[in-house]
């Protein structure tokens, strides 16, 4: 079982209390009525789905009910940090901005945090 830190409740809770809410920090078109159908489809449907470090939105549905952002390694499923919604993309301590985390699950087995 994963433990996820809620930045509003300020405690670690079981993953069953949370729901994934998509990719974080997506820039919406300034005037959506003026973009082409192809640009709208790209904005609405296409996401990066990168391997390694990714920024996601989560919701603490069985707690405070609030949305927050998380930096997570998609290879190991390890949450590197969480922070309140509305804040700009936060740098992950100890991880360079261009570095992609590539550790395997086997390397972190037994410690999902």
Tab-separated table of C-alpha atoms in Angstrom:
chain	number	residue	atom	x	y	z
A	1	UNK	CA	0.000	0.000	0.000
A	2	UNK	CA	1.275	3.448	-0.910
A	3	UNK	CA	1.189	6.339	1.517
A	4	UNK	CA	0.477	9.739	-0.011
A	5	UNK	CA	1.124	13.004	1.804
A	6	UNK	CA	-1.804	15.448	1.666
A	7	UNK	CA	-0.365	18.989	1.798
A	8	UNK	CA	-3.636	20.341	3.246
A	9	UNK	CA	-4.247	17.719	5.965
A	10	UNK	CA	-0.460	17.609	6.495
A	11	UNK	CA	-0.352	13.854	7.027
A	12	UNK	CA	0.403	10.654	5.146
A	13	UNK	CA	-2.704	8.658	4.260
A	14	UNK	CA	-3.391	5.385	2.420
A	15	UNK	CA	-3.641	5.557	-1.374
A	16	UNK	CA	-7.258	4.339	-1.152
A	17	UNK	CA	-8.243	7.817	0.090
A	18	UNK	CA	-7.021	9.504	-3.103
A	19	UNK	CA	-7.937	9.663	-6.786
A	20	UNK	CA	-5.697	10.544	-9.706
A	21	UNK	CA	-6.962	13.612	-11.593
A	22	UNK	CA	-4.672	13.845	-14.629
A	23	UNK	CA	-1.558	15.688	-15.630
A	24	UNK	CA	-0.747	18.877	-13.710
A	25	UNK	CA	0.254	22.304	-15.007
A	26	UNK	CA	-1.539	22.115	-18.363
A	27	UNK	CA	-1.777	25.537	-20.003
A	28	UNK	CA	-5.271	26.205	-21.287
A	29	UNK	CA	-5.677	28.155	-24.550
A	30	UNK	CA	-6.239	31.860	-23.880
A	31	UNK	CA	-9.187	32.110	-26.290
A	32	UNK	CA	-10.516	28.619	-26.889
A	33	UNK	CA	-13.075	29.787	-29.455
A	34	UNK	CA	-10.293	30.878	-31.826
A	35	UNK	CA	-8.244	27.663	-31.953
A	36	UNK	CA	-8.537	25.051	-34.681
A	37	UNK	CA	-10.145	21.661	-34.195
A	38	UNK	CA	-6.696	20.042	-34.318
A	39	UNK	CA	-5.350	22.391	-31.631
A	40	UNK	CA	-8.414	21.715	-29.457
A	41	UNK	CA	-7.998	17.944	-29.859
A	42	UNK	CA	-4.316	18.232	-28.891
A	43	UNK	CA	-5.164	20.309	-25.788
A	44	UNK	CA	-8.120	18.160	-24.726
A	45	UNK	CA	-6.961	14.614	-25.489
A	46	UNK	CA	-3.169	14.420	-25.763
A	47	UNK	CA	-0.957	14.114	-22.676
A	48	UNK	CA	2.761	13.476	-22.283
A	49	UNK	CA	2.591	10.153	-20.391
A	50	UNK	CA	6.340	10.273	-19.798
A	51	UNK	CA	8.406	7.557	-18.194
A	52	UNK	CA	10.121	8.795	-15.047
A	53	UNK	CA	9.424	12.095	-13.288
A	54	UNK	CA	5.917	13.434	-13.929
A	55	UNK	CA	3.692	16.063	-12.339
A	56	UNK	CA	0.103	15.042	-11.608
A	57	UNK	CA	-3.077	16.324	-9.981
A	58	UNK	CA	-4.579	14.257	-7.176
A	59	UNK	CA	-7.659	14.648	-4.992
A	60	UNK	CA	-8.008	13.599	-1.365
A	61	UNK	CA	-11.577	12.377	-1.800
A	62	UNK	CA	-11.922	10.566	1.549
A	63	UNK	CA	-10.248	13.340	3.512
A	64	UNK	CA	-10.338	17.080	2.960
A	65	UNK	CA	-11.664	16.687	-0.616
A	66	UNK	CA	-9.127	19.125	-2.038
A	67	UNK	CA	-7.014	18.881	-5.173
A	68	UNK	CA	-3.225	19.054	-4.942
A	69	UNK	CA	-0.209	18.402	-7.164
A	70	UNK	CA	2.335	15.623	-6.853
A	71	UNK	CA	5.703	14.853	-8.410
A	72	UNK	CA	5.841	11.094	-8.959
A	73	UNK	CA	8.240	8.622	-10.561
A	74	UNK	CA	6.132	6.511	-12.936
A	75	UNK	CA	8.748	3.732	-13.025
A	76	UNK	CA	8.857	3.018	-9.281
A	77	UNK	CA	5.448	4.594	-8.474
A	78	UNK	CA	7.244	6.597	-5.785
A	79	UNK	CA	5.791	9.970	-4.751
A	80	UNK	CA	8.723	12.382	-4.596
A	81	UNK	CA	6.758	15.346	-3.215
A	82	UNK	CA	3.285	16.863	-2.975
A	83	UNK	CA	2.294	20.529	-2.890
A	84	UNK	CA	-0.842	22.655	-2.836
A	85	UNK	CA	-2.839	23.329	-6.006
A	86	UNK	CA	-2.326	26.759	-7.542
A	87	UNK	CA	1.402	26.810	-6.881
A	88	UNK	CA	3.764	26.759	-9.870
A	89	UNK	CA	5.614	23.552	-10.718
A	90	UNK	CA	7.931	22.884	-7.779
A	91	UNK	CA	11.483	21.609	-8.196
A	92	UNK	CA	12.025	18.179	-6.680
A	93	UNK	CA	14.830	18.284	-4.081
A	94	UNK	CA	17.791	16.202	-5.201
A	95	UNK	CA	16.550	15.809	-8.800
A	96	UNK	CA	17.900	18.054	-11.572
A	97	UNK	CA	15.269	19.719	-13.784
A	98	UNK	CA	16.290	17.684	-16.826
A	99	UNK	CA	17.031	14.423	-15.005
A	100	UNK	CA	14.534	11.603	-15.442
A	101	UNK	CA	14.323	9.124	-12.591
A	102	UNK	CA	14.975	5.614	-13.907
A	103	UNK	CA	15.163	3.452	-10.798
A	104	UNK	CA	13.198	0.222	-11.036
A	105	UNK	CA	10.495	-1.067	-8.745
A	106	UNK	CA	12.776	-3.917	-7.718
A	107	UNK	CA	15.301	-1.390	-6.418
A	108	UNK	CA	12.676	0.201	-4.147
A	109	UNK	CA	10.556	-2.847	-3.323
A	110	UNK	CA	9.352	-2.732	0.257
A	111	UNK	CA	9.529	1.067	0.448
A	112	UNK	CA	6.830	2.597	-1.750
A	113	UNK	CA	7.347	6.112	-0.381
